[in-house]
Coordinates of N, CA and C in Angstrom, one line a residue:
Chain A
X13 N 97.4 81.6 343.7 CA 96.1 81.0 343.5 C 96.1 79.7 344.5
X14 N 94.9 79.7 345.1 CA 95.0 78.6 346.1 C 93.8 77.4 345.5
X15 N 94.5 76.2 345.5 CA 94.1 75.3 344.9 C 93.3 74.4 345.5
X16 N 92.8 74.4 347.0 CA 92.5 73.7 348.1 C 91.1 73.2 347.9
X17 N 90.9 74.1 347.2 CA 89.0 73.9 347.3 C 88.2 73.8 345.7
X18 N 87.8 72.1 345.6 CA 87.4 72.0 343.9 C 86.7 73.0 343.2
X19 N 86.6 73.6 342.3 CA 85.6 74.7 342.1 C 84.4 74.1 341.7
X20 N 83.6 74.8 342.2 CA 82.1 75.2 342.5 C 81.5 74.4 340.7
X21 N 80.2 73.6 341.0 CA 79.9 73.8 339.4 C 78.5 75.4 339.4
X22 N 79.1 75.7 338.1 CA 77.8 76.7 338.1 C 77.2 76.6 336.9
X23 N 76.8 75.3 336.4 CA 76.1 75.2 335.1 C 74.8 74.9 335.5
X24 N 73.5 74.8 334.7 CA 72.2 74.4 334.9 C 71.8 74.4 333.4
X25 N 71.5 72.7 333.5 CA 70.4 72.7 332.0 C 69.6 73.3 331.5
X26 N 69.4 74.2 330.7 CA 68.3 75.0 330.2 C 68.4 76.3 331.2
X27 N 67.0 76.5 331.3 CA 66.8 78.3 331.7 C 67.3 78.3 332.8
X28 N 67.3 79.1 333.6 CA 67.3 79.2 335.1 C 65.8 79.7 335.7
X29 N 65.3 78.8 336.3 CA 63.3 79.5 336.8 C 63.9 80.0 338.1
X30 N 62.3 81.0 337.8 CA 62.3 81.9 339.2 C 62.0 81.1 340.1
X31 N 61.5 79.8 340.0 CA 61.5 79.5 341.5 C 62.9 78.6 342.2
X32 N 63.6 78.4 340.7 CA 64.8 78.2 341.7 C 65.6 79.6 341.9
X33 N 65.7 80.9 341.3 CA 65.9 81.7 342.3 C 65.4 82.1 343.8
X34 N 63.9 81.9 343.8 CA 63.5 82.2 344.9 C 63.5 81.0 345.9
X35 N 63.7 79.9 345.5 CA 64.8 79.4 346.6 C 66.3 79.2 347.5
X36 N 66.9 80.1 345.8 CA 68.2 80.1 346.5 C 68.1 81.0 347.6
X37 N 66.8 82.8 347.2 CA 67.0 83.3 348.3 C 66.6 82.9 349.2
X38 N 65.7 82.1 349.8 CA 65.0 81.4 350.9 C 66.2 80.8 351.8
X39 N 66.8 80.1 350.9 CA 68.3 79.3 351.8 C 69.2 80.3 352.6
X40 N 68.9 81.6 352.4 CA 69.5 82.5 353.1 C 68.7 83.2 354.1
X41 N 67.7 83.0 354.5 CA 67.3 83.3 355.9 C 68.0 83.0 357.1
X42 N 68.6 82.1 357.2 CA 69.1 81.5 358.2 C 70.7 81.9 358.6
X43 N 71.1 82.8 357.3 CA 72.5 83.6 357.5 C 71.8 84.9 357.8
X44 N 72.0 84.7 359.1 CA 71.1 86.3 359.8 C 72.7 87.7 360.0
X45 N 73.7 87.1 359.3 CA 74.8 88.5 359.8 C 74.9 89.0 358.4
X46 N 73.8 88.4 357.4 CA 73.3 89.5 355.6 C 72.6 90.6 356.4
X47 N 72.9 91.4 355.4 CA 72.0 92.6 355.9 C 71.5 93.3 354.3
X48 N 72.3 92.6 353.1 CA 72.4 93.3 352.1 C 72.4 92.0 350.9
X49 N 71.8 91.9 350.1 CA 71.5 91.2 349.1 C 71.2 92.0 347.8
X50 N 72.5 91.3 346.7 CA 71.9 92.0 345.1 C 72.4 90.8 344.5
X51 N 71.2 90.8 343.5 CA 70.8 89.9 342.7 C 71.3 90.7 341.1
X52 N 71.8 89.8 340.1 CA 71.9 90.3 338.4 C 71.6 89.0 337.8
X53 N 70.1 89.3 337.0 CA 69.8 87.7 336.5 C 69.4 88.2 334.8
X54 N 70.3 88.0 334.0 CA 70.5 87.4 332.6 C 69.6 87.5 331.9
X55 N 69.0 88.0 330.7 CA 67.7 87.4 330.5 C 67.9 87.5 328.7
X56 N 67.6 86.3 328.0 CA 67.2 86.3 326.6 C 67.0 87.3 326.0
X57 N 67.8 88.1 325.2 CA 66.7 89.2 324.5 C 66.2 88.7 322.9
X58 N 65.1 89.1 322.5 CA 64.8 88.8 321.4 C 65.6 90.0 320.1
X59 N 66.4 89.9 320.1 CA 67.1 90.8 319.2 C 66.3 90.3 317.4
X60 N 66.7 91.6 316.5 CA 66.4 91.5 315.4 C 67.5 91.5 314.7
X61 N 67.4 90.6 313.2 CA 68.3 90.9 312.2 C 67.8 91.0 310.9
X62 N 68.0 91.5 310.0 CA 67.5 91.4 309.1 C 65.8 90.6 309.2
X63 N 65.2 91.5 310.1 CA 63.6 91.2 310.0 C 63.3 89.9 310.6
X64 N 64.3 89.1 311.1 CA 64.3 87.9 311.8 C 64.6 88.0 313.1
X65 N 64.3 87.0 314.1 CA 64.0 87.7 314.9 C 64.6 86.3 316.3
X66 N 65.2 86.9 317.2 CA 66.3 85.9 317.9 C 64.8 84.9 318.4
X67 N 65.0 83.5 319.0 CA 63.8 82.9 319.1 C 64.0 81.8 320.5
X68 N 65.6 81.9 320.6 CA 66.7 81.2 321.8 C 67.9 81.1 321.5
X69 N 68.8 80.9 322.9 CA 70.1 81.1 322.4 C 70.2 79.7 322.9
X70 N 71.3 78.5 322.0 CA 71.9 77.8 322.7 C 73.4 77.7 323.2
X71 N 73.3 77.2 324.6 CA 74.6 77.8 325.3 C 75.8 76.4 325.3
X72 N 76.6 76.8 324.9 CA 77.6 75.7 325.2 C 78.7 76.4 326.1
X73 N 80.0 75.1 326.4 CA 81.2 75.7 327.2 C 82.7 75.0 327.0
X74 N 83.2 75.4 327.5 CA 84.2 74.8 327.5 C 84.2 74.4 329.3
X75 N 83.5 73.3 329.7 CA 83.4 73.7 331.0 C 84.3 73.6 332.0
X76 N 85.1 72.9 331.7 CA 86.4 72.8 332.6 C 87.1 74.0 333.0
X77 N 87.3 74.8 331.9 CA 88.1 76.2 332.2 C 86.9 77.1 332.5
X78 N 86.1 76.8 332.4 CA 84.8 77.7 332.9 C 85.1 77.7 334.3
X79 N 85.2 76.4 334.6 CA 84.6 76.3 336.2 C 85.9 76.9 337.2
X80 N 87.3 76.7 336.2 CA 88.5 77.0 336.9 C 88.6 78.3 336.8
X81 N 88.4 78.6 335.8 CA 88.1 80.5 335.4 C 87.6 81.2 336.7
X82 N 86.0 80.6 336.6 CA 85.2 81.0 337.9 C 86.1 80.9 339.5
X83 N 86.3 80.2 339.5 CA 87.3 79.6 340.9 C 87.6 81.3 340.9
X84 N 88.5 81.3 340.0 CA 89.9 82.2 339.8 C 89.0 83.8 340.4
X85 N 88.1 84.2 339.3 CA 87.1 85.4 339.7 C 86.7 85.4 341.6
X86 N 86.2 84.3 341.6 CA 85.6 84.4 342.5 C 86.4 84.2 343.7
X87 N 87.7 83.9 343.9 CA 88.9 84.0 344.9 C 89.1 85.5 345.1
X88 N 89.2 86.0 343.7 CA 89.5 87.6 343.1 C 88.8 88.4 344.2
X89 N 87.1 88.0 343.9 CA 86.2 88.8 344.6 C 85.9 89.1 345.8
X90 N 86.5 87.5 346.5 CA 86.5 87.9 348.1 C 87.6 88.3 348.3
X91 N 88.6 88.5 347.7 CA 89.2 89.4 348.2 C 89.5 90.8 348.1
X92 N 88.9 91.5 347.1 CA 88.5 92.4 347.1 C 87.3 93.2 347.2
X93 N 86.7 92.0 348.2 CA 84.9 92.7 348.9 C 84.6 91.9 349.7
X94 N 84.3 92.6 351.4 CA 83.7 91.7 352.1 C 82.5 90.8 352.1
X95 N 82.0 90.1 351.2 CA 80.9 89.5 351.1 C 81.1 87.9 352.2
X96 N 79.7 88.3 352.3 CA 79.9 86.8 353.1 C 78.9 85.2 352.2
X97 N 78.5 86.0 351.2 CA 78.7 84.7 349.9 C 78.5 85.0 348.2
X98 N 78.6 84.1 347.9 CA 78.0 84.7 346.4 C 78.2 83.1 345.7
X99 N 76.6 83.2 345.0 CA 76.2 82.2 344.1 C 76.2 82.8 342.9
X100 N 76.8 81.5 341.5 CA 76.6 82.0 339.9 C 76.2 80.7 339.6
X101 N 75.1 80.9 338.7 CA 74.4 80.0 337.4 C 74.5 80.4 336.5
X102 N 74.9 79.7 335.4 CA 74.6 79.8 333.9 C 74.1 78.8 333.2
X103 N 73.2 78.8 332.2 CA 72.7 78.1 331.4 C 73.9 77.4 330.4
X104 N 73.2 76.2 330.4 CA 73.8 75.7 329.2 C 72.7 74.7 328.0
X105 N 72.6 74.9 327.2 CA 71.8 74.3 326.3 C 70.6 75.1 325.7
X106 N 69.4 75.0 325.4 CA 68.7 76.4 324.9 C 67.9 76.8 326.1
X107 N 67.9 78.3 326.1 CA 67.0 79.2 326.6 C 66.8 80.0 326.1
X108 N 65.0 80.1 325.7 CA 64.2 80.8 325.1 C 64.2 82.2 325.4
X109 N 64.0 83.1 324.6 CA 63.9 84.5 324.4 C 62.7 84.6 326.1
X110 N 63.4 85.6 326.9 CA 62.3 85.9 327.5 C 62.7 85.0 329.1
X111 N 63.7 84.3 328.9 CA 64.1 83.1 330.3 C 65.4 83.9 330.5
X112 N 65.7 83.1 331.6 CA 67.0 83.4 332.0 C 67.8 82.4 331.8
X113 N 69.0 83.2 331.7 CA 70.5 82.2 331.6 C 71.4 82.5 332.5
X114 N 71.8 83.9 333.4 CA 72.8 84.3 334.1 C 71.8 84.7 335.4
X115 N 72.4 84.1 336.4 CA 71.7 84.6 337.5 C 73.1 84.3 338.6
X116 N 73.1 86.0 339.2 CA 74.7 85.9 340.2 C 74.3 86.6 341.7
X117 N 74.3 86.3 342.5 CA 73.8 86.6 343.9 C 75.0 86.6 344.7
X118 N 74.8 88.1 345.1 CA 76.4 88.6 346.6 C 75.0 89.1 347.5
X119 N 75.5 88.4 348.8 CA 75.2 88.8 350.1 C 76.3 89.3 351.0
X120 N 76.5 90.4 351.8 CA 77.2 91.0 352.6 C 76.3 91.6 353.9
X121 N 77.2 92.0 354.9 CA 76.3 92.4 356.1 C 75.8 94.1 355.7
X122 N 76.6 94.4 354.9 CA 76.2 96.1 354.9 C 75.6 96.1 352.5
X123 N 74.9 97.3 352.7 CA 74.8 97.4 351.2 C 75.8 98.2 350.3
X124 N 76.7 98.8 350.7 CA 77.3 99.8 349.6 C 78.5 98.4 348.8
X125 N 79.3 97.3 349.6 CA 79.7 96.8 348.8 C 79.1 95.4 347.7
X126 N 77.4 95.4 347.9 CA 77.4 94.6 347.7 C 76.9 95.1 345.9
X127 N 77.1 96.7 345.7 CA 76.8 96.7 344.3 C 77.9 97.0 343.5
X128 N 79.2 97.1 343.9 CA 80.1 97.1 343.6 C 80.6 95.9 343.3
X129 N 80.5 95.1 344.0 CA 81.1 93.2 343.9 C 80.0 93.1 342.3
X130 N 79.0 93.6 342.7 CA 77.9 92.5 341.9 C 78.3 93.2 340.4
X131 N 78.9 94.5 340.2 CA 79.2 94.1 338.7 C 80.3 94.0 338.5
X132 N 81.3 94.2 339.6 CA 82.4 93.4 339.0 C 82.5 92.4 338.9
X133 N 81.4 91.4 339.0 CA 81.9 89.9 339.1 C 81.0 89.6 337.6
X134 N 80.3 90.7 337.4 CA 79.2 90.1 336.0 C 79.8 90.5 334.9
X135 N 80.9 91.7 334.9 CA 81.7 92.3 333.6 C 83.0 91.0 333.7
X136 N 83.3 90.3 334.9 CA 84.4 89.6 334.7 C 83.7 88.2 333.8
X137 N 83.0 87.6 334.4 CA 82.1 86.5 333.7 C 82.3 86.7 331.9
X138 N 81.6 88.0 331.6 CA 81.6 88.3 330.5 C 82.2 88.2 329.3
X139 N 83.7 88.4 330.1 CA 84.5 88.4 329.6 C 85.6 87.5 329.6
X140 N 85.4 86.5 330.8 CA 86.6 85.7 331.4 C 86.2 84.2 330.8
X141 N 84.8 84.0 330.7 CA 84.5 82.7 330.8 C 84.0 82.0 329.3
X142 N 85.3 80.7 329.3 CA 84.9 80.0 328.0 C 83.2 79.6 327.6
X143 N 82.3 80.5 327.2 CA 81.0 80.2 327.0 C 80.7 80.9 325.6
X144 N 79.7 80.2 325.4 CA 79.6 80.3 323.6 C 78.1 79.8 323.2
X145 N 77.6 81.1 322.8 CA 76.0 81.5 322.5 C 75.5 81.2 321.0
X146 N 75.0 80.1 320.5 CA 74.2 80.2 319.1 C 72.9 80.6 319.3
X147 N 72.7 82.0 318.4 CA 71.2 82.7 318.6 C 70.7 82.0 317.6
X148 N 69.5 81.4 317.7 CA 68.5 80.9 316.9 C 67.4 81.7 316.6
X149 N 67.3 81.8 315.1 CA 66.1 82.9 314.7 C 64.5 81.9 314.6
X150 N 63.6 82.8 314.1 CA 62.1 82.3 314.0 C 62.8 80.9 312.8
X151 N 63.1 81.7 311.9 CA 63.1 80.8 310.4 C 64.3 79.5 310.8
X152 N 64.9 79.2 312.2 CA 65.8 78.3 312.0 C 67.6 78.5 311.7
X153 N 67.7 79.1 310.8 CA 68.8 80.3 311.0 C 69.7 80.2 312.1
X154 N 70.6 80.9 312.1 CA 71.1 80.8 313.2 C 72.9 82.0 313.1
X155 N 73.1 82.6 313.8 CA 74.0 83.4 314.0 C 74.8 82.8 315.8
X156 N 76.4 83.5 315.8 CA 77.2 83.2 317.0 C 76.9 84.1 317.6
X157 N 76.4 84.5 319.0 CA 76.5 85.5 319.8 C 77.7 85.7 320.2
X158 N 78.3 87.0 320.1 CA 79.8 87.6 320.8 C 79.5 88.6 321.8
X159 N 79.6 88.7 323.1 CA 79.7 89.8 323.5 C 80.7 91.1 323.9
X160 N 80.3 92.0 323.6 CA 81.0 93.1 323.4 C 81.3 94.2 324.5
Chain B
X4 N 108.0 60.7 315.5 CA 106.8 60.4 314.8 C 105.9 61.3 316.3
X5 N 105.2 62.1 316.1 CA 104.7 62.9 317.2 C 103.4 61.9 317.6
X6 N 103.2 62.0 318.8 CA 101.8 61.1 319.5 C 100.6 62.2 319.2
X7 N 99.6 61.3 318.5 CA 98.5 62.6 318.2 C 97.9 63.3 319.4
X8 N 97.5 64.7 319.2 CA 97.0 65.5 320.3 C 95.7 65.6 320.4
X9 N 95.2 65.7 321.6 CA 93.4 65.6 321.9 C 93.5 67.4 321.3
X10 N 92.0 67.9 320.3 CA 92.0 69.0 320.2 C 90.4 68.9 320.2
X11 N 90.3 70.5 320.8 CA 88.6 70.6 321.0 C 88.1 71.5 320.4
X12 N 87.2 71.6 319.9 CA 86.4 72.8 319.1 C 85.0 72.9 319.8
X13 N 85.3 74.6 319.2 CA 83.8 75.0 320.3 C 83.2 76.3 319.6
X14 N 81.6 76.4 319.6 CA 81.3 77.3 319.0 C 81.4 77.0 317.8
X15 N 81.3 78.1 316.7 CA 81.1 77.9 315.7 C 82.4 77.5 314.8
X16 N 83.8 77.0 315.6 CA 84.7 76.5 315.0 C 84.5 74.7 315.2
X17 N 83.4 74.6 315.7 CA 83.0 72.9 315.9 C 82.2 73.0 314.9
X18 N 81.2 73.5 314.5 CA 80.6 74.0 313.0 C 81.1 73.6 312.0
X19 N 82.5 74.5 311.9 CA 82.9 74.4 310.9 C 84.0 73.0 310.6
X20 N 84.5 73.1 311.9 CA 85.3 71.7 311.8 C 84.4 70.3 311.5
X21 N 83.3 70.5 311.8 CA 82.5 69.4 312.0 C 82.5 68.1 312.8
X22 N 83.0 68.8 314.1 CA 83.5 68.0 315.1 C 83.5 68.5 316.4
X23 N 83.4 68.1 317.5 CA 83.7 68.7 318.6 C 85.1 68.7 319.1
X24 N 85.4 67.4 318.8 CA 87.2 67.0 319.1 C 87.6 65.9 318.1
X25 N 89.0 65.8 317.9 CA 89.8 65.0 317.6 C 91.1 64.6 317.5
X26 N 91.8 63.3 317.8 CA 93.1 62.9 317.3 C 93.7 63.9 316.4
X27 N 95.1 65.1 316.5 CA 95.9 64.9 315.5 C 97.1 65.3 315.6
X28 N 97.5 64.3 314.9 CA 99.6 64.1 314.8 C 99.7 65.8 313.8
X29 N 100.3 66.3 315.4 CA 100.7 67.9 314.6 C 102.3 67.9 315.6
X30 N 102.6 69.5 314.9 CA 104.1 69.7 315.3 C 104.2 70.7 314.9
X31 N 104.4 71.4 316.4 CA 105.0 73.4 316.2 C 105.6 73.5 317.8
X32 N 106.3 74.6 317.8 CA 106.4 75.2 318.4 C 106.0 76.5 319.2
X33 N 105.4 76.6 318.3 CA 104.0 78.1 318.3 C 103.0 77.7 318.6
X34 N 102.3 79.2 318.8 CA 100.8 79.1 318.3 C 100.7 79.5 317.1
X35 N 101.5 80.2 316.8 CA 101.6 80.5 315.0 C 102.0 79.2 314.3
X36 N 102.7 78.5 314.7 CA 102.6 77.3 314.0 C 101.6 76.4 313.6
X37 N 101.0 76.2 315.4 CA 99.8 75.7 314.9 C 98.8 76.0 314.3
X38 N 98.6 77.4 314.2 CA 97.6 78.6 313.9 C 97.3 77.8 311.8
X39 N 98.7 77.7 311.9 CA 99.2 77.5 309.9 C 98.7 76.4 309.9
X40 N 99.2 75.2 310.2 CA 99.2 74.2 310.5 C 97.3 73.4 310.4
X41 N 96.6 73.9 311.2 CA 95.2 73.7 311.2 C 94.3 74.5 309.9
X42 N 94.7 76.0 310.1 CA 93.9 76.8 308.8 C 94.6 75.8 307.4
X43 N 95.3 75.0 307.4 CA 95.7 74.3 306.0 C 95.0 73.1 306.1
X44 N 94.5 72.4 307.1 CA 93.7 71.7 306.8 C 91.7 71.9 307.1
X45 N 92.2 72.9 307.6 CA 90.4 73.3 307.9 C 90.8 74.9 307.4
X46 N 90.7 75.3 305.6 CA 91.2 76.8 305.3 C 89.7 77.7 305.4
X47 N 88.7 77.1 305.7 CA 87.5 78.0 306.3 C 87.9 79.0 308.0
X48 N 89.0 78.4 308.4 CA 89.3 78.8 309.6 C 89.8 80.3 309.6
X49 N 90.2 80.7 308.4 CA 91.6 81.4 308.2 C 90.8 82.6 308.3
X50 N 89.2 83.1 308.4 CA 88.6 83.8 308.2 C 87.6 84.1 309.8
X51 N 87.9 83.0 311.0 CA 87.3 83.4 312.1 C 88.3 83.8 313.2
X52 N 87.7 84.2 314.1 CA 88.6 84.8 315.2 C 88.6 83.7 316.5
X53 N 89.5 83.0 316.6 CA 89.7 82.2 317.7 C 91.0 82.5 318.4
X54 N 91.1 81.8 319.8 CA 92.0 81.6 320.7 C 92.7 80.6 320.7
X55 N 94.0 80.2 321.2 CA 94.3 78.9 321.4 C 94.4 78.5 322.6
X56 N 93.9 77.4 323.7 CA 93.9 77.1 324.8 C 95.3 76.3 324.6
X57 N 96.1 75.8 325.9 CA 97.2 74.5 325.7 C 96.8 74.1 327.4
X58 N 96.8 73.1 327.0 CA 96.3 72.6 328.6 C 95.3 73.2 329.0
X59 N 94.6 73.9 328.6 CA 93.6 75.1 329.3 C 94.0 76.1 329.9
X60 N 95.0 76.9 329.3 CA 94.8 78.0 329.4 C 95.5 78.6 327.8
X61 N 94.6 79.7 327.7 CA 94.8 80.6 326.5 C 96.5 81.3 326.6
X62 N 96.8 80.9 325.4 CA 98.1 80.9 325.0 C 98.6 81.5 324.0
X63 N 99.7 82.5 324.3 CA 100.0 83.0 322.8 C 101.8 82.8 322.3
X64 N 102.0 82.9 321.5 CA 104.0 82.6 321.4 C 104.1 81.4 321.3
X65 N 105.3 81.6 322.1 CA 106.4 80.1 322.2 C 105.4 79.1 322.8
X66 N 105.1 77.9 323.2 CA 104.6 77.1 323.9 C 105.7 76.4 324.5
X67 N 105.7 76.6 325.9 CA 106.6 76.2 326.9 C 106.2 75.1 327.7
X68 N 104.9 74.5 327.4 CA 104.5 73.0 328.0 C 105.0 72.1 327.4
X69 N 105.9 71.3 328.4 CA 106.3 70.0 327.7 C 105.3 69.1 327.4
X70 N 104.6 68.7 328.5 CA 103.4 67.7 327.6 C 102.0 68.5 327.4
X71 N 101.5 68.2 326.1 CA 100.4 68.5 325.9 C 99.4 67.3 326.1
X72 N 98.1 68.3 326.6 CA 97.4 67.0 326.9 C 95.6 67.3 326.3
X73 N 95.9 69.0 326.0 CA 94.4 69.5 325.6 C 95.1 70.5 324.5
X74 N 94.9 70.7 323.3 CA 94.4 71.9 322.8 C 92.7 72.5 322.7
X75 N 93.0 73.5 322.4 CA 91.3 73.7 322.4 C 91.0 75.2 321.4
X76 N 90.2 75.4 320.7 CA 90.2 76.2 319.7 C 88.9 77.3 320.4
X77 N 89.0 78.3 320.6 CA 87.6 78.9 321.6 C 87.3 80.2 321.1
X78 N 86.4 80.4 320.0 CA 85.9 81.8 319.3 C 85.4 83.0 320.5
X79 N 85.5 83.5 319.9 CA 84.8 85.3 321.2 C 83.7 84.7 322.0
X80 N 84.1 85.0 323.3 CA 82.9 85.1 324.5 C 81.7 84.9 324.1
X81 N 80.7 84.6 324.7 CA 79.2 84.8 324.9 C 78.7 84.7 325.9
X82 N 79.2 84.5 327.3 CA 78.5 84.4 328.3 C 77.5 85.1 328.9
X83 N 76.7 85.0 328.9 CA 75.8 85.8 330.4 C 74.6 86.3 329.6

């Protein structure tokens, strides 16, 4: 593991908006040797429980090992996929049913690896990273999101 | 006399602990030590599913760090 370079933060207060996605892609016009862009962006579902009904999740972290975790993935991934970048956000704090929380963008020169990186890096997140979901119902309520 | 340990809670073990972090004078050499050790004084714990972090990283067995400087208690994933 190479230690050289601080890791990246990838947290963002609340949702993630489409127009800060559609800026991050803008920032990439100017990397003219992309030929291939895939995007996986997160989104709130309104799940049901017992007739109640999800309303936002709030996100917390453990963010230190979050961010060292990520490092760790994302060393993983360039080395096992040509990509010539790749950005991750995640929410922290509430995002409403219907917003986004995960938004992860690989650019490479050609397309076949870039949908291969792109879920291996979303199944690692999933599972790699200290983050921790309270779903909030209509009535106030509230249950732990685990993903499975 | 042990120097108390920074410990963090997260998720719905900060819930229940009612705390995010705290000072405490503990002593194991496990995670099963500590595992006992904490569900005796927080026995709501004895019934969720957590991790142990030591320094930050998730730890199981013997604990082989001499100095501790973080525990951290971290329920099932949620990300993404």
């Amino acid at each position: 593991m190479t230690m050289n370079k601080k890791p990246k933060n990838i947290f963002i207060q609340g949702p993630i908006t489409p127009n800060f996605i559609a800026n991050t892609i803008a920032k990439h016009q100017s990397k003219t040797s992309i030929g291939a862009h895939n995007i996986f962006l997160g989104q709130v579902r309104a799940d049901e429980l017992n007739g109640k009904t999800v309303e936002a999740i709030e996100y917390s972290a453990h963010e230190e090992m979050t961010l060292t975790a990520m490092h760790e993935i994302r060393e993983a991934i360039f080395e096992s996929y040509e990509l010539t970048c790749m950005h991750i956000y995640h929410s922290l704090g509430s995002v409403k049913t219907g917003e986004i929380c995960l938004f992860v963008f690989v650019s490479a020169p050609h397309r076949k690896v870039v949908f291969k990186a792109l879920e291996d890096v979303v199944e690692r997140i999933k599972v790699v990273l200290p983050i921790f979901g309270k779903e909030i119902y209509s009535d106030q309520t509230h249950q732990w999101k685990v993903n499975n | 006399m042990n120097d108390p340990l920074l410990i963090k809670y997260f998720g719905n073990i900060a819930e229940i602990v009612g705390t995010h972090e705290e000072q405490l004078q503990l002593s194991f050499n496990t995670i099963e030590q500590l595992r006992n050790q904490l569900t005796e004084r927080y026995p709501k714990l004895i019934n969720l599913e957590f991790n142990i972090a030591v320094n930050q990283k998730i730890t199981e067995g013997t604990i082989t760090s001499k100095t501790i400087t973080e525990l951290a208690l971290l329920p099932p994933f949620a990300g993404g």
